[in-house]
Amino acid sequence: METRAGLPDRNGGAFLIDRAAEMDGPFVVVGQTGTGGGEGRVGATNIGRLRQGKAKGGGVNVTSWHLRVFAVVVGVMGCLLLAASLVMSALHQVQFRNGAISVNFRGLQELKQNFVKKEQSEQIMHERLLQMAALATTKNETGSGNFALWEEPYRQARKWTPCAAKYTLVEEEPSENNNGFVLISANGGLNQQRVAVCNAVVVAALLNATLVLPRFLHSSVWKDKSQFGDIYQQDYFVNYMKTDVHIVKDLPPHLQSLDLEAIGSQITDNEITKEAEPSEFIRTALPILQKNGVVHFLGFGNRLGFDSVPADLQRLRCRCNFHALKFAPEIQKLGSLLVQRLRGVSAMQTEMDKQLFGSNMLDRPFGDKGSDDAGGPTRYLALHMRFEEDMVAYSLCEFGGGEEERRELQAFRETHFPALAARLRNTTVSPEELRSQGRCPLTPEEAGLILGALGYERGTFIYVAGSQIYGGAARLRPLTRLYPNLVTKEDILSSDELAPLKNFSSRLAALDFIACASSDVFAVTDSGSQLSSLVSGHRVYHGRGRAPTLHPNRKRYAQILSEEAGIEWAGFQRRVRAMVDEYKRVRARPRGRTVYRQPRTPGCMCRAGGDGSVDF
């Protein structure tokens, strides 16, 4: 029988798992390393003595000595069986979290097997703080109850309620007799494209035009050819928005044959100011629309502003983002399975679940015995670790990797960001200054230090989104040292379950979106990330005051880390908590902030007054 190292138990031991049994059924424990070995040797010795006694006597001569030995053997075997029973129970608890983990331990699970591997080098930037954090996270196992780790200010947050679904621009569907057609081709990944879709809804209404179902551009970075209907329910989208904007799936035949660029109907991002005011679209696009009957926005990345948009049009953004865009059934079902395995329960429970999964929530995906029998719901924290190579390269920051890191990132820029690479040849950039300004993405190590300072215990289960970490295992290991229970979608879902989404990065990103939105706590590491922005907004809008988000101020955090040499853990902890608490304050959307992240704004959410009145 072939065996291999398996999952560690909660006390740090390791189980040997029968590979043959694993292929056809649940894991089978055949032994435990590091514990119980002495008992096994005692049993073997006593059995040997029994065999010797039989050989010498020529038969079975049962004496009191033999009975005592037999009693000892039975006792030892009974203890081993009891231990095995307890181990299997513990292993069951682990299995419902890790779901159908593949034989090769994909994702982050492979990094947890270092007890059977030669330890690789770690990329550490804050050794002193990391050592203090390792001690603190162990102490947090019993000392975390005094800090509101899993909550947000509910009394203040519950005063804001979603209200974008209640109102439309007109009582009847808009007329097809309008100024023409608005077509967008959105660039970027899943979340950039989502923002572009909802901005396009607003622009179409502003221009009194029909919106053609948005197209998604294929890029060398995202490498995904998925279109709107592959990711979202397009019929639901069209029907939900029909009283606000007339939407069609294609241009009429007489416009499909036109070269839109040649007739001057194409507008690129270079021709529209970033976060432009509505008046700019009226001035730039409306004349083209009235002349040619169609205008094509190419790229359309963050082209519409926020503060200058009237409340009735702002409402359209919220209706689109928080209500009309529903993931395709295939994504909803797989996302439902992912969340159920993370929580360890077979039933969906929250308003967020209803919004994310609708009628495609799975009932009992865990076989004959639902995971409700596994001890009830379990909390998990979702961490959006925005430390992929494209993000790291674009930031122009340095992360302790020396000359090799600089060459590698510059090569990536030459391929994927040629304009940025060309600019670097003629300008000098100070990585230290960028870091002091809070413009560098947090490393896994720095994210772990924040969680440790907030009081999260070592055993906290953490779902990691954006798991293609630049630097791989060496970069991620300081975080796993603090929090070993890290998982990704690749750990929770099997290869077969993920197969339909393979090679479709946007559809896979939708699973991360779902897991983060549904989490008990969502931890952000990059304020500029669209996923962080959209998930944070969904948690505010649909969370009903019970969906906290941890959002560090990177500039303030950089200042704290710069004083590492002279700071003690208590001081570090106090300053980090104050930094995070500042963001958790419940307030209306500040000027200049995106409604996708902060929907507490007129047209999107309503605030109940002390007298029962409602402000819009």
PDB file of C-alpha atoms in Angstrom, residues 208-332:
ATOM      1  CA  ASN A 208     -31.325  59.115 -24.719  1.00  0.00           C
ATOM      2  CA  ALA A 209     -29.966  56.162 -26.653  1.00  0.00           C
ATOM      3  CA  THR A 210     -30.372  52.397 -26.905  1.00  0.00           C
ATOM      4  CA  LEU A 211     -27.567  50.414 -25.267  1.00  0.00           C
ATOM      5  CA  VAL A 212     -26.163  47.474 -27.178  1.00  0.00           C
ATOM      6  CA  LEU A 213     -25.228  44.621 -24.856  1.00  0.00           C
ATOM      7  CA  PRO A 214     -21.593  45.424 -23.917  1.00  0.00           C
ATOM      8  CA  ARG A 215     -18.687  43.572 -25.479  1.00  0.00           C
ATOM      9  CA  PHE A 216     -15.568  42.519 -23.583  1.00  0.00           C
ATOM     10  CA  LEU A 217     -12.128  42.956 -25.112  1.00  0.00           C
ATOM     11  CA  HIS A 218      -9.520  40.202 -25.014  1.00  0.00           C
ATOM     12  CA  SER A 219      -6.223  41.328 -23.472  1.00  0.00           C
ATOM     13  CA  SER A 220      -2.745  39.822 -23.202  1.00  0.00           C
ATOM     14  CA  VAL A 221      -2.934  40.094 -19.412  1.00  0.00           C
ATOM     15  CA  TRP A 222      -6.362  38.561 -18.708  1.00  0.00           C
ATOM     16  CA  LYS A 223      -6.381  36.140 -21.662  1.00  0.00           C
ATOM     17  CA  ASP A 224     -10.114  35.494 -21.500  1.00  0.00           C
ATOM     18  CA  LYS A 225     -12.450  35.465 -24.493  1.00  0.00           C
ATOM     19  CA  SER A 226     -15.614  35.374 -22.366  1.00  0.00           C
ATOM     20  CA  GLN A 227     -18.425  37.675 -23.418  1.00  0.00           C
ATOM     21  CA  PHE A 228     -21.311  39.158 -21.437  1.00  0.00           C
ATOM     22  CA  GLY A 229     -23.563  36.099 -21.666  1.00  0.00           C
ATOM     23  CA  ASP A 230     -20.770  33.781 -20.497  1.00  0.00           C
ATOM     24  CA  ILE A 231     -20.451  35.657 -17.196  1.00  0.00           C
ATOM     25  CA  TYR A 232     -23.847  37.265 -16.556  1.00  0.00           C
ATOM     26  CA  GLN A 233     -27.509  36.405 -17.157  1.00  0.00           C
ATOM     27  CA  GLN A 234     -28.113  38.676 -20.131  1.00  0.00           C
ATOM     28  CA  ASP A 235     -31.898  38.206 -20.350  1.00  0.00           C
ATOM     29  CA  TYR A 236     -32.281  39.053 -16.672  1.00  0.00           C
ATOM     30  CA  PHE A 237     -30.093  42.135 -17.161  1.00  0.00           C
ATOM     31  CA  VAL A 238     -32.102  43.378 -20.148  1.00  0.00           C
ATOM     32  CA  ASN A 239     -35.446  42.816 -18.424  1.00  0.00           C
ATOM     33  CA  TYR A 240     -34.425  44.357 -15.132  1.00  0.00           C
ATOM     34  CA  MET A 241     -33.204  47.570 -16.749  1.00  0.00           C
ATOM     35  CA  LYS A 242     -35.939  47.834 -19.382  1.00  0.00           C
ATOM     36  CA  THR A 243     -37.853  50.617 -17.612  1.00  0.00           C
ATOM     37  CA  ASP A 244     -34.682  52.710 -17.430  1.00  0.00           C
ATOM     38  CA  VAL A 245     -32.750  52.021 -20.620  1.00  0.00           C
ATOM     39  CA  HIS A 246     -33.684  50.219 -23.816  1.00  0.00           C
ATOM     40  CA  ILE A 247     -31.120  47.417 -24.316  1.00  0.00           C
ATOM     41  CA  VAL A 248     -30.636  45.195 -27.374  1.00  0.00           C
ATOM     42  CA  LYS A 249     -28.259  42.323 -27.968  1.00  0.00           C
ATOM     43  CA  ASP A 250     -26.863  43.545 -31.313  1.00  0.00           C
ATOM     44  CA  LEU A 251     -26.735  46.551 -33.578  1.00  0.00           C
ATOM     45  CA  PRO A 252     -29.355  46.513 -36.358  1.00  0.00           C
ATOM     46  CA  PRO A 253     -28.073  44.987 -39.629  1.00  0.00           C
ATOM     47  CA  HIS A 254     -27.668  48.320 -41.443  1.00  0.00           C
ATOM     48  CA  LEU A 255     -25.207  49.496 -38.755  1.00  0.00           C
ATOM     49  CA  GLN A 256     -23.334  46.212 -38.327  1.00  0.00           C
ATOM     50  CA  SER A 257     -21.806  46.567 -41.795  1.00  0.00           C
ATOM     51  CA  LEU A 258     -20.339  50.016 -41.087  1.00  0.00           C
ATOM     52  CA  ASP A 259     -16.702  50.706 -40.205  1.00  0.00           C
ATOM     53  CA  LEU A 260     -17.418  52.735 -37.091  1.00  0.00           C
ATOM     54  CA  GLU A 261     -13.891  54.073 -36.843  1.00  0.00           C
ATOM     55  CA  ALA A 262     -13.893  55.173 -40.485  1.00  0.00           C
ATOM     56  CA  ILE A 263     -17.149  57.123 -40.159  1.00  0.00           C
ATOM     57  CA  GLY A 264     -15.934  58.824 -36.976  1.00  0.00           C
ATOM     58  CA  SER A 265     -18.238  57.018 -34.581  1.00  0.00           C
ATOM     59  CA  GLN A 266     -15.490  55.497 -32.422  1.00  0.00           C
ATOM     60  CA  ILE A 267     -14.343  57.266 -29.235  1.00  0.00           C
ATOM     61  CA  THR A 268     -11.286  55.944 -27.380  1.00  0.00           C
ATOM     62  CA  ASP A 269     -10.265  56.503 -23.779  1.00  0.00           C
ATOM     63  CA  ASN A 270      -7.773  59.110 -24.982  1.00  0.00           C
ATOM     64  CA  GLU A 271     -10.669  61.257 -26.174  1.00  0.00           C
ATOM     65  CA  ILE A 272     -12.660  61.167 -22.925  1.00  0.00           C
ATOM     66  CA  THR A 273     -11.313  62.475 -19.634  1.00  0.00           C
ATOM     67  CA  LYS A 274     -10.965  59.947 -16.834  1.00  0.00           C
ATOM     68  CA  GLU A 275     -14.009  60.245 -14.549  1.00  0.00           C
ATOM     69  CA  ALA A 276     -15.499  62.816 -16.908  1.00  0.00           C
ATOM     70  CA  GLU A 277     -18.561  64.889 -16.072  1.00  0.00           C
ATOM     71  CA  PRO A 278     -21.843  64.082 -17.851  1.00  0.00           C
ATOM     72  CA  SER A 279     -21.574  67.356 -19.776  1.00  0.00           C
ATOM     73  CA  GLU A 280     -18.449  66.060 -21.532  1.00  0.00           C
ATOM     74  CA  PHE A 281     -20.364  63.099 -22.958  1.00  0.00           C
ATOM     75  CA  ILE A 282     -23.124  65.414 -24.176  1.00  0.00           C
ATOM     76  CA  ARG A 283     -20.573  67.695 -25.779  1.00  0.00           C
ATOM     77  CA  THR A 284     -18.410  64.930 -27.301  1.00  0.00           C
ATOM     78  CA  ALA A 285     -20.644  61.961 -28.043  1.00  0.00           C
ATOM     79  CA  LEU A 286     -24.123  63.377 -28.648  1.00  0.00           C
ATOM     80  CA  PRO A 287     -23.273  65.152 -31.953  1.00  0.00           C
ATOM     81  CA  ILE A 288     -21.721  61.920 -33.289  1.00  0.00           C
ATOM     82  CA  LEU A 289     -24.731  59.935 -32.160  1.00  0.00           C
ATOM     83  CA  GLN A 290     -27.182  62.313 -33.822  1.00  0.00           C
ATOM     84  CA  LYS A 291     -25.173  62.327 -37.050  1.00  0.00           C
ATOM     85  CA  ASN A 292     -24.363  58.621 -37.476  1.00  0.00           C
ATOM     86  CA  GLY A 293     -26.962  56.932 -35.295  1.00  0.00           C
ATOM     87  CA  VAL A 294     -24.280  55.055 -33.344  1.00  0.00           C
ATOM     88  CA  VAL A 295     -21.311  55.801 -31.101  1.00  0.00           C
ATOM     89  CA  HIS A 296     -18.725  53.229 -30.062  1.00  0.00           C
ATOM     90  CA  PHE A 297     -16.729  53.719 -26.823  1.00  0.00           C
ATOM     91  CA  LEU A 298     -13.538  51.674 -27.079  1.00  0.00           C
ATOM     92  CA  GLY A 299     -11.975  50.762 -23.730  1.00  0.00           C
ATOM     93  CA  PHE A 300     -14.302  52.801 -21.542  1.00  0.00           C
ATOM     94  CA  GLY A 301     -12.212  52.384 -18.391  1.00  0.00           C
ATOM     95  CA  ASN A 302     -13.428  54.626 -15.545  1.00  0.00           C
ATOM     96  CA  ARG A 303     -14.637  57.297 -17.968  1.00  0.00           C
ATOM     97  CA  LEU A 304     -17.614  58.557 -15.947  1.00  0.00           C
ATOM     98  CA  GLY A 305     -17.203  60.558 -12.730  1.00  0.00           C
ATOM     99  CA  PHE A 306     -19.270  60.445  -9.551  1.00  0.00           C
ATOM    100  CA  ASP A 307     -19.853  63.792  -7.863  1.00  0.00           C
ATOM    101  CA  SER A 308     -21.361  65.516 -10.903  1.00  0.00           C
ATOM    102  CA  VAL A 309     -23.799  62.708 -11.731  1.00  0.00           C
ATOM    103  CA  PRO A 310     -27.390  63.545 -10.674  1.00  0.00           C
ATOM    104  CA  ALA A 311     -29.082  61.272  -8.141  1.00  0.00           C
ATOM    105  CA  ASP A 312     -31.509  59.806 -10.693  1.00  0.00           C
ATOM    106  CA  LEU A 313     -28.614  58.687 -12.909  1.00  0.00           C
ATOM    107  CA  GLN A 314     -26.547  57.593  -9.900  1.00  0.00           C
ATOM    108  CA  ARG A 315     -29.454  55.335  -9.046  1.00  0.00           C
ATOM    109  CA  LEU A 316     -29.051  53.595 -12.409  1.00  0.00           C
ATOM    110  CA  ARG A 317     -25.491  52.666 -11.509  1.00  0.00           C
ATOM    111  CA  CYS A 318     -26.703  51.057  -8.305  1.00  0.00           C
ATOM    112  CA  ARG A 319     -29.622  49.292  -9.974  1.00  0.00           C
ATOM    113  CA  CYS A 320     -27.195  47.879 -12.508  1.00  0.00           C
ATOM    114  CA  ASN A 321     -24.388  46.888 -10.133  1.00  0.00           C
ATOM    115  CA  PHE A 322     -26.316  45.676  -7.109  1.00  0.00           C
ATOM    116  CA  HIS A 323     -29.442  44.233  -8.767  1.00  0.00           C
ATOM    117  CA  ALA A 324     -29.315  43.704 -12.542  1.00  0.00           C
ATOM    118  CA  LEU A 325     -25.952  41.971 -12.952  1.00  0.00           C
ATOM    119  CA  LYS A 326     -26.416  38.360 -11.857  1.00  0.00           C
ATOM    120  CA  PHE A 327     -23.734  35.791 -12.534  1.00  0.00           C
ATOM    121  CA  ALA A 328     -24.515  33.014 -15.008  1.00  0.00           C
ATOM    122  CA  PRO A 329     -26.152  29.900 -13.449  1.00  0.00           C
ATOM    123  CA  GLU A 330     -22.998  27.835 -13.920  1.00  0.00           C
ATOM    124  CA  ILE A 331     -21.009  30.361 -11.861  1.00  0.00           C
ATOM    125  CA  GLN A 332     -23.768  30.734  -9.254  1.00  0.00           C
TER     126      GLN A 332
END
